[in-house]
PDB file of C-alpha atoms in Angstrom:
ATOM      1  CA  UNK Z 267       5.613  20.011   0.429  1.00 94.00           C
ATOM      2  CA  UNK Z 268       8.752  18.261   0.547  1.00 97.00           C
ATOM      3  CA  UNK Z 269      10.143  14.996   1.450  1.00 98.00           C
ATOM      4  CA  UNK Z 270      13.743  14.839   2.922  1.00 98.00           C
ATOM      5  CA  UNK Z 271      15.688  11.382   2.482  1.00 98.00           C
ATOM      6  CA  UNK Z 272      19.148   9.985   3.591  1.00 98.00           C
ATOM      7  CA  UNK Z 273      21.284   9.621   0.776  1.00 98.00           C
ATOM      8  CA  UNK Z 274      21.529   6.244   1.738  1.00 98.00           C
ATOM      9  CA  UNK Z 275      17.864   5.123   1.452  1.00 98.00           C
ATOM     10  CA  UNK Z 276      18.094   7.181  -2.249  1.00 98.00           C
ATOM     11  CA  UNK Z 277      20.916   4.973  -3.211  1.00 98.00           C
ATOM     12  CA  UNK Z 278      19.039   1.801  -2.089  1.00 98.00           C
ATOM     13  CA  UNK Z 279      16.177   2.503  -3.775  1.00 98.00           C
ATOM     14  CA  UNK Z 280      18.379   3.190  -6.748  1.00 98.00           C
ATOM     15  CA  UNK Z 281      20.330  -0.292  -6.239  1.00 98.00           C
ATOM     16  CA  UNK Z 282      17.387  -1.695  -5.798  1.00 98.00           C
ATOM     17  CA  UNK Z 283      15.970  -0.680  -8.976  1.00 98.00           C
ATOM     18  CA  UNK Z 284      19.066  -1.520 -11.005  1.00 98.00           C
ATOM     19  CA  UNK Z 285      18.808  -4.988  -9.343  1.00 98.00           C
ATOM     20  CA  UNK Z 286      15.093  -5.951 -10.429  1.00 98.00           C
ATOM     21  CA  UNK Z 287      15.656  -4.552 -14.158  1.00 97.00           C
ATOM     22  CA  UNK Z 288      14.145  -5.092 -16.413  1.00 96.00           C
ATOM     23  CA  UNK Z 289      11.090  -5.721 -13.958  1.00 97.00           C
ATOM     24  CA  UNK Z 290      10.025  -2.976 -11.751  1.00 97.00           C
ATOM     25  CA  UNK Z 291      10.962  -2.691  -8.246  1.00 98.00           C
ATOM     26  CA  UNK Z 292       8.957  -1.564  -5.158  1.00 98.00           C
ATOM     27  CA  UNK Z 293       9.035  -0.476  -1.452  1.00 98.00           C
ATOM     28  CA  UNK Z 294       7.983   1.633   1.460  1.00 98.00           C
ATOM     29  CA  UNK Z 295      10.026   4.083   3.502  1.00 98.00           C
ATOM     30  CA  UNK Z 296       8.559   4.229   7.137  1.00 98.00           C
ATOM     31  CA  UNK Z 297       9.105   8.027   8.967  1.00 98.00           C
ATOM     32  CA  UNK Z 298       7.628   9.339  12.228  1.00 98.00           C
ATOM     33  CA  UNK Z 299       6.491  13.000  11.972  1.00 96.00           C
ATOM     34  CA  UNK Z 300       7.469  13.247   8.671  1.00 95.00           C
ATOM     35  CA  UNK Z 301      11.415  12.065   8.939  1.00 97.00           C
ATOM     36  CA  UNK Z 302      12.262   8.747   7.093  1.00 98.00           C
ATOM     37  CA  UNK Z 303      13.576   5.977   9.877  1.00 98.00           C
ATOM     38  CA  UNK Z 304      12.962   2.906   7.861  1.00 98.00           C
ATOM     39  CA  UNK Z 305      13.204   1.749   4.360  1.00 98.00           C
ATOM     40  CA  UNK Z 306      12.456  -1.975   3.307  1.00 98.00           C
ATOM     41  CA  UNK Z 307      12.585  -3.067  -0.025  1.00 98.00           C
ATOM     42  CA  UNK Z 308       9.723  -5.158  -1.252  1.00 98.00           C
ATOM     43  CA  UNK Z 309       9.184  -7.746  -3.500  1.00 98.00           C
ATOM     44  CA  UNK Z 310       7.243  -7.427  -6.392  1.00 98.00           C
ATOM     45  CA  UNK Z 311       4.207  -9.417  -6.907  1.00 96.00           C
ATOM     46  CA  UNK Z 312       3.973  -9.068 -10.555  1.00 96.00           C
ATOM     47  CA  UNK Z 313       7.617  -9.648 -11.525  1.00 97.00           C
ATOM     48  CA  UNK Z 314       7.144  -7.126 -14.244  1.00 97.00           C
ATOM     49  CA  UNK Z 315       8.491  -4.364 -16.119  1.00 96.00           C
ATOM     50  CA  UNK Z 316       4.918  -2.672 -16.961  1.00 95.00           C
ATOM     51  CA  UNK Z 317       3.742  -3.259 -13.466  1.00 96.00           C
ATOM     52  CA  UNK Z 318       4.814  -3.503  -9.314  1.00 97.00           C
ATOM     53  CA  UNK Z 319       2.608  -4.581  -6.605  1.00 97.00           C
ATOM     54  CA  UNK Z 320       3.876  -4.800  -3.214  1.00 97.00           C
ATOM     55  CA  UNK Z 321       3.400  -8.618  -2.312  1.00 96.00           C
ATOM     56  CA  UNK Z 322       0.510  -9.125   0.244  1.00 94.00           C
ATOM     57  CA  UNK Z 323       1.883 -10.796   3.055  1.00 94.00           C
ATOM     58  CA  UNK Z 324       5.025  -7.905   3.274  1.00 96.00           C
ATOM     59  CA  UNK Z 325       2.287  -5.420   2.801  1.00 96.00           C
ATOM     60  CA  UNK Z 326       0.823  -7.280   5.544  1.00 95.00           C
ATOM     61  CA  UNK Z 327       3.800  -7.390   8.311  1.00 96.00           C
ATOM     62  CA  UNK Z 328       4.909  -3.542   6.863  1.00 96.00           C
ATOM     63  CA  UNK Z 329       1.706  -1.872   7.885  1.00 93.00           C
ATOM     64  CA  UNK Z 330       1.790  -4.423  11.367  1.00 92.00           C
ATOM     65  CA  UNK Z 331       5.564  -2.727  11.915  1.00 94.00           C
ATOM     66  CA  UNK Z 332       4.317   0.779  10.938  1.00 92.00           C
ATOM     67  CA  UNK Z 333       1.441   0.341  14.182  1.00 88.00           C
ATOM     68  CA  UNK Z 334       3.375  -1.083  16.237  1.00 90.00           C
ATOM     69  CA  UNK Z 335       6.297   1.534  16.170  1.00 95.00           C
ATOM     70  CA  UNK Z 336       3.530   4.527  15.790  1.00 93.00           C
ATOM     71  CA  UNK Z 337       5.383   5.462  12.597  1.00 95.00           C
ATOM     72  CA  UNK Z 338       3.581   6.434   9.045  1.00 94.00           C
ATOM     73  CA  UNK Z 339       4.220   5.268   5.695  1.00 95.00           C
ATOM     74  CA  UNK Z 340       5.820   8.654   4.782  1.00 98.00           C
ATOM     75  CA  UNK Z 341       6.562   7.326   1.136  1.00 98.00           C
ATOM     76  CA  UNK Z 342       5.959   4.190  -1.912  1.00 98.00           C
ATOM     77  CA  UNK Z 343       8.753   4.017  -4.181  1.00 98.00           C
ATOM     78  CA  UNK Z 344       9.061   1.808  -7.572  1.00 98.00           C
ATOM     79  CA  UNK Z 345      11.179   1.837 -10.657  1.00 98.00           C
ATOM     80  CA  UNK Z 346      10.057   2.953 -14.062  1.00 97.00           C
ATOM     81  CA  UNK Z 347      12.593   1.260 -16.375  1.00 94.00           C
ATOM     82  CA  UNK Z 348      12.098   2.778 -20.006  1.00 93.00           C
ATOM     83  CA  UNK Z 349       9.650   5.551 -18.934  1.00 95.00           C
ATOM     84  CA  UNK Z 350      10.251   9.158 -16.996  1.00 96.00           C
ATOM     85  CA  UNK Z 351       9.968   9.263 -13.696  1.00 97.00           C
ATOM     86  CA  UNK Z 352       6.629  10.258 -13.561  1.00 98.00           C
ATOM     87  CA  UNK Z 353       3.577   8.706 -12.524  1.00 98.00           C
ATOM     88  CA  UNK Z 354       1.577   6.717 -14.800  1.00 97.00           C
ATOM     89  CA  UNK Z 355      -1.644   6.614 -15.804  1.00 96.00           C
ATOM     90  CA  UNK Z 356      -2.137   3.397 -13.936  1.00 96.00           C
ATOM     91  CA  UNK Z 357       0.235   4.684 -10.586  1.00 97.00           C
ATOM     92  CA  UNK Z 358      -2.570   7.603 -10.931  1.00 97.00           C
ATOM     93  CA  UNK Z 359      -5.368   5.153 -11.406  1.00 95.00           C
ATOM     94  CA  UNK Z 360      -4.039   2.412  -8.662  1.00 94.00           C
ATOM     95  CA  UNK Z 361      -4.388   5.149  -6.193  1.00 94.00           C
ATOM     96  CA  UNK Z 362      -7.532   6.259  -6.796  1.00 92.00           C
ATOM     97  CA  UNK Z 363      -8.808   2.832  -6.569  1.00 89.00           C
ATOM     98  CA  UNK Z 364      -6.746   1.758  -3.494  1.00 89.00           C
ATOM     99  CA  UNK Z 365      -7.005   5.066  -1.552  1.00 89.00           C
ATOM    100  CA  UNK Z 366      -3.254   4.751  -0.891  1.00 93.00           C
ATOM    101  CA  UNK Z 367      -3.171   8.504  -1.237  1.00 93.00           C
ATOM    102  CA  UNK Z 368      -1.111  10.052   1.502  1.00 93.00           C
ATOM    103  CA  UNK Z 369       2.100   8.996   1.131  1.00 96.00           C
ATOM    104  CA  UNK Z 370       4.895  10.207  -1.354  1.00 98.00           C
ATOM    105  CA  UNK Z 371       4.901   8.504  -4.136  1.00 98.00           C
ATOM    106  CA  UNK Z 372       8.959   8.205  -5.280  1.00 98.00           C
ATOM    107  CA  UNK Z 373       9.927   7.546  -9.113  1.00 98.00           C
ATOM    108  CA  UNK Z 374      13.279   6.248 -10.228  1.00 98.00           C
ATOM    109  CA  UNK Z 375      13.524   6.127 -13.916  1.00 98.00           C
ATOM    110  CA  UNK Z 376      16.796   3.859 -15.269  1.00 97.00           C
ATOM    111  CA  UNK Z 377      15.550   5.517 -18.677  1.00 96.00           C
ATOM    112  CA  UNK Z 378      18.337   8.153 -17.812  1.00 91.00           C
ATOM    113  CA  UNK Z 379      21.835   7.835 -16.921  1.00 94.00           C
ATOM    114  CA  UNK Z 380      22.480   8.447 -13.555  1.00 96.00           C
ATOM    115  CA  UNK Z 381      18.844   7.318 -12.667  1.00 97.00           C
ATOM    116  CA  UNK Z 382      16.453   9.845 -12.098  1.00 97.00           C
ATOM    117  CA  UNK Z 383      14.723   9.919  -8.869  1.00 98.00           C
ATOM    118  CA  UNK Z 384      11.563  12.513  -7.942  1.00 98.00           C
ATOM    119  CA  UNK Z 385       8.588  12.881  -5.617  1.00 98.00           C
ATOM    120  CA  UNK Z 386       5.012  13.124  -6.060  1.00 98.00           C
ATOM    121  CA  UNK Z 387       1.906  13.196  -4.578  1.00 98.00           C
ATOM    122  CA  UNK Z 388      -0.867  11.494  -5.976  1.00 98.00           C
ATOM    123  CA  UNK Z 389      -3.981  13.178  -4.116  1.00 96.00           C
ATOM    124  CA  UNK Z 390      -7.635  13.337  -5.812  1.00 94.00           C
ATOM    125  CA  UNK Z 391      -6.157  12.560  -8.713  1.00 94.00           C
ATOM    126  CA  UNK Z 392      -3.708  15.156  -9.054  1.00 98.00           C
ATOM    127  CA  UNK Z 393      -0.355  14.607  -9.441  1.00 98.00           C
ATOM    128  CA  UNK Z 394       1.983  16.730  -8.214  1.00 98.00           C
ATOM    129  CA  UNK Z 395       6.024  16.954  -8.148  1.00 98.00           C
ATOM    130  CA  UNK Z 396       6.986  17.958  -4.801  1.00 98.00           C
ATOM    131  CA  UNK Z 397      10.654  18.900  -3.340  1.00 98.00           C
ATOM    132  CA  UNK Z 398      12.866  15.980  -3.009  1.00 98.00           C
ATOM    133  CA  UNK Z 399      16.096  16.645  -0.407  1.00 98.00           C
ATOM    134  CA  UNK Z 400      18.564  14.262  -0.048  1.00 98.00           C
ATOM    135  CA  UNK Z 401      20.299  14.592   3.056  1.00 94.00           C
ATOM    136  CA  UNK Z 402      23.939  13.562   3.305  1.00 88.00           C
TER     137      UNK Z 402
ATOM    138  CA  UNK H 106     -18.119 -13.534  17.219  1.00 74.00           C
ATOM    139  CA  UNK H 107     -15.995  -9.762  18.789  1.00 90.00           C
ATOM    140  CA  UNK H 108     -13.005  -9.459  16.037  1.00 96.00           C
ATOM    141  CA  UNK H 109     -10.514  -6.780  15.900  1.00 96.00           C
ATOM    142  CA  UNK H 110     -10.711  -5.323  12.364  1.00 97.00           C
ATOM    143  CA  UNK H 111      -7.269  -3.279  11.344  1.00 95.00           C
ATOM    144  CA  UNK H 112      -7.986  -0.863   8.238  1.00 93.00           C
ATOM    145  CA  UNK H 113      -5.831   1.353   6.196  1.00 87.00           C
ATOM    146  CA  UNK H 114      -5.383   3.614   3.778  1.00 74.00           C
ATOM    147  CA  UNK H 115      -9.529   4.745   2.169  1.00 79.00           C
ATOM    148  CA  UNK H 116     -11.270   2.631   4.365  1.00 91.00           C
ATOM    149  CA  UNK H 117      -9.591   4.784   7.702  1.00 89.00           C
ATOM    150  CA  UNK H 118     -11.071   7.692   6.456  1.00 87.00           C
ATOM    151  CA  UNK H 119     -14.718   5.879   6.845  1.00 92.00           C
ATOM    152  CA  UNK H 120     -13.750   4.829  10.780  1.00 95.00           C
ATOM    153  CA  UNK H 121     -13.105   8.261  11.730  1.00 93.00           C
ATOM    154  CA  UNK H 122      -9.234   7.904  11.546  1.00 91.00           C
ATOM    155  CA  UNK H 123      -8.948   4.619  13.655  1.00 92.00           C
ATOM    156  CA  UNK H 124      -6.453   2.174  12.078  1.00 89.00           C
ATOM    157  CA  UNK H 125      -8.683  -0.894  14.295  1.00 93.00           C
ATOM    158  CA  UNK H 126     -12.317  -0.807  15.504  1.00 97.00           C
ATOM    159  CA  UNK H 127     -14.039  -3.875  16.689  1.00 97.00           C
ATOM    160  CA  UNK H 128     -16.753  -5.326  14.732  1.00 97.00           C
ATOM    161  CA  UNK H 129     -19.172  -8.430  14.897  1.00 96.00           C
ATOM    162  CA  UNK H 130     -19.823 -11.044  12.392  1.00 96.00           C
ATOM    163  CA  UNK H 131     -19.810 -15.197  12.226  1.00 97.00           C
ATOM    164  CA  UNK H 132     -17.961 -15.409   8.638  1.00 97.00           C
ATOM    165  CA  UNK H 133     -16.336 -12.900   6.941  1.00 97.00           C
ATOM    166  CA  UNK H 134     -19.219 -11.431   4.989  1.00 96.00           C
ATOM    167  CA  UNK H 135     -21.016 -10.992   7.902  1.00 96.00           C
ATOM    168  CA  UNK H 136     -18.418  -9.124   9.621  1.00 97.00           C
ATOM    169  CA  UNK H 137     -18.359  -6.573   6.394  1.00 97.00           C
ATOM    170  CA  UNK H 138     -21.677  -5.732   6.676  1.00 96.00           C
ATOM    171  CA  UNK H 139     -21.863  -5.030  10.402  1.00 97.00           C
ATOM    172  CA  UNK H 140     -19.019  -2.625   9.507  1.00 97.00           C
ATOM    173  CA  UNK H 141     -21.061  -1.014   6.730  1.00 97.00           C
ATOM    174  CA  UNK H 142     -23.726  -0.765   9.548  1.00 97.00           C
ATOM    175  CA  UNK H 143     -21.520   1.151  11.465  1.00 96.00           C
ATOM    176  CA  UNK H 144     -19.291   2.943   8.563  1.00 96.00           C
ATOM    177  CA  UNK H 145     -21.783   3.055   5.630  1.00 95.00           C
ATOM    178  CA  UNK H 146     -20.058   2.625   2.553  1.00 93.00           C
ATOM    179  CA  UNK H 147     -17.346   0.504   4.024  1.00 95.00           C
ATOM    180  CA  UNK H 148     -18.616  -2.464   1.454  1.00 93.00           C
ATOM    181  CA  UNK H 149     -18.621  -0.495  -1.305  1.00 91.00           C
ATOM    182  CA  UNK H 150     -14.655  -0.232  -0.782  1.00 91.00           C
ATOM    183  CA  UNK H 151     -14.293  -3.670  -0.596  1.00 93.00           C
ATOM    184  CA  UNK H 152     -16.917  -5.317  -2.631  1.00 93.00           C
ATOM    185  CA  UNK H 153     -18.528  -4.866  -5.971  1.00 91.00           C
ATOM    186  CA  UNK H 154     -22.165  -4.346  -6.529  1.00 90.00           C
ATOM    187  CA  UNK H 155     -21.912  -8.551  -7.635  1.00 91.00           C
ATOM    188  CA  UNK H 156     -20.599  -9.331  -3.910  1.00 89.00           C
ATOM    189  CA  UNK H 157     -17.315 -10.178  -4.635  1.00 91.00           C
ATOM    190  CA  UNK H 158     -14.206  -8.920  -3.151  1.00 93.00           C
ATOM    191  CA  UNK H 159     -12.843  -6.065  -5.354  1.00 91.00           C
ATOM    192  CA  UNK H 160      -9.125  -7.140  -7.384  1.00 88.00           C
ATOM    193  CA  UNK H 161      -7.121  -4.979  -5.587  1.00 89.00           C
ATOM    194  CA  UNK H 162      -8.238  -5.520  -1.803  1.00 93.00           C
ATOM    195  CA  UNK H 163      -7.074  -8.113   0.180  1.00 94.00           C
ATOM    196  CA  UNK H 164      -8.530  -9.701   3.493  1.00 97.00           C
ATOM    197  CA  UNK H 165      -6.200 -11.516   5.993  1.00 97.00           C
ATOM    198  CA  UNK H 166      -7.607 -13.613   8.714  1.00 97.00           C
ATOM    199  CA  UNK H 167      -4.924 -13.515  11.237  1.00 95.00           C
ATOM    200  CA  UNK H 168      -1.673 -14.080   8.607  1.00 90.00           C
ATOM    201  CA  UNK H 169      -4.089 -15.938   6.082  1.00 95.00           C
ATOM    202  CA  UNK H 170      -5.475 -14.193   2.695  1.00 95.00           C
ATOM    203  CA  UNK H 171      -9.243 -15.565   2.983  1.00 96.00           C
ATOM    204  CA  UNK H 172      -8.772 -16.290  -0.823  1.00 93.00           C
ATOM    205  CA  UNK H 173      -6.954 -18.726   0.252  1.00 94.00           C
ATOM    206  CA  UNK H 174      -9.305 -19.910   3.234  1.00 96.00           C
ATOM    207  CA  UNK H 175     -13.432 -20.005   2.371  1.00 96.00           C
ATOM    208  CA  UNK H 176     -13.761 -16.085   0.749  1.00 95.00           C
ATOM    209  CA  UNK H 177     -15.990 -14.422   1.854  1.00 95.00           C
ATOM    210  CA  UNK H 178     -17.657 -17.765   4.269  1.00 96.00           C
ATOM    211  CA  UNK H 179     -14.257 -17.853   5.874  1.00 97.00           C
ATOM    212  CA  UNK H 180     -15.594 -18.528   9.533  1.00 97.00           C
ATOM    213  CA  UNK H 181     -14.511 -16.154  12.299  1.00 97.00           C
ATOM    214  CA  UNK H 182     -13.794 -16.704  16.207  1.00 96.00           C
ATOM    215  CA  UNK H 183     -13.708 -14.261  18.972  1.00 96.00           C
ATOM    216  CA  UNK H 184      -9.981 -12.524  19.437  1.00 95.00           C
ATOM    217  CA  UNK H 185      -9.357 -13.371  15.437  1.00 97.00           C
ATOM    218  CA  UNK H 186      -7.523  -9.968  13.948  1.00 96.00           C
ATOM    219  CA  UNK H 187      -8.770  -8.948  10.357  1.00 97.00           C
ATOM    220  CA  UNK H 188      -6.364  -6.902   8.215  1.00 96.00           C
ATOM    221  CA  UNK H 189      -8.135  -4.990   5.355  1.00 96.00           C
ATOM    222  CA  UNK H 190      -5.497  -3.849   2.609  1.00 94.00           C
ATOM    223  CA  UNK H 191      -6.083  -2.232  -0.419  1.00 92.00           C
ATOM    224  CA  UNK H 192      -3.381  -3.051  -2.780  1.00 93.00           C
ATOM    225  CA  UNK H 193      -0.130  -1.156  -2.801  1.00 95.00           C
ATOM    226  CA  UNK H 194       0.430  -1.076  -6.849  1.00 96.00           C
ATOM    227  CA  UNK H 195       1.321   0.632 -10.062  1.00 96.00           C
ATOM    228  CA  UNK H 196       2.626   0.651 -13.262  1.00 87.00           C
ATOM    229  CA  UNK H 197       4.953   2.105 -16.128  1.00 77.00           C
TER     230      UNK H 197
END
């Protein structure tokens, strides 16, 4: 599989991330038939650097946008700002629980310099690095 | 009382694929378990086996979290929109 993003949602989400440090940052990229048209950048609920959640009432109004345009949440991104950018063992566990397990799941680390940013899917508890493209 | 009920993410996968199906119910609870009459397991997503709403779901009555209304009692009317939303989270 493989998720294809413009260069400029990559370097918002990276922005974004260097922005919240040390806390974690979080958001959702909206796409219709697979190709991103929307990114927003969310606020997180936990104002932490161990965890993100995406606060309620934006998760709320996102997935009210998302119906009302017909579009999917193609992909979840958050920061990981001392660790790889890999999932955890409570991104895996979070999605288990929630059943948030369709769309990408995107990892910046600021552990390395420039920030590393991958793709994952998190599906019955397998995680899984898929193809990131960043389109110019 | 007729509500619209708007589910994502697990809880679609119990409706069939239908991000909103209509459901019946005077208070919140009530509407829950006339949806796990008609999607069985649908409470088990939301609730634990004590009754109360699991961490990492939230319920919104219209724009309102029902935490912050009367839970689970949180009294419904006919045309009110329900949002079920599992939370979107993680960690390092």
């Amino acid at each position: 599989m493989t998720l294809t993003l413009p260069r400029d949602y990559v370097e918002q989400i990276v922005a974004h991330a260097r922005r919240e440090a040390p806390n974690e940052c979080c958001g959702v990229v909206a796409g219709k038939d697979g190709a991103a048209v929307k990114l927003w950048q969310a606020t997180n609920a936990e104002h932490s650097p161990y965890r993100y959640s995406i606060e309620g009432k934006e998760l709320l109004q996102i997935m009210r946008l998302l119906q009302d345009n017909d579009w999917e949440m193609l992909a979840v991104y958050h920061s990981h700002t001392h660790t790889p950018a890999y999932p955890s063992p409570t991104d895996r566990r979070q999605v288990m629980l929630s059943g948030w397990d369709q769309p990408y799941y995107v990892l910046v680390s600021l552990a390395e310099e420039p920030p590393d940013v991958r793709a994952y899917t998190i599906r019955d508890g397998a995680i899984a690095e898929q193809r990131l493209i960043v389109n110019d | 009382m007729a509500v619209e009920v708007r589910v994502t993410a697990v809880l679609q996968k119990l409706t069939g694929g239908k991000k909103s199906v209509p459901a019946e119910g005077g208070t919140v609870d009530q509407l829950l378990k006339n949806l796990d009459t008609n999607y069985p397991g649908f409470r088990h997503q939301v609730q634990g086996d004590d009754g109360r709403l699991h961490r990492f779901v939230n319920i919104y009555l219209n724009d309102e979290d029902i935490r912050y209304l009367s839970q689970l009692n949180t009294p419904l009317k006919d045309g009110d929109v329900v949002s079920i939303l599992p939370a979107l989270a993680g960690g390092a």
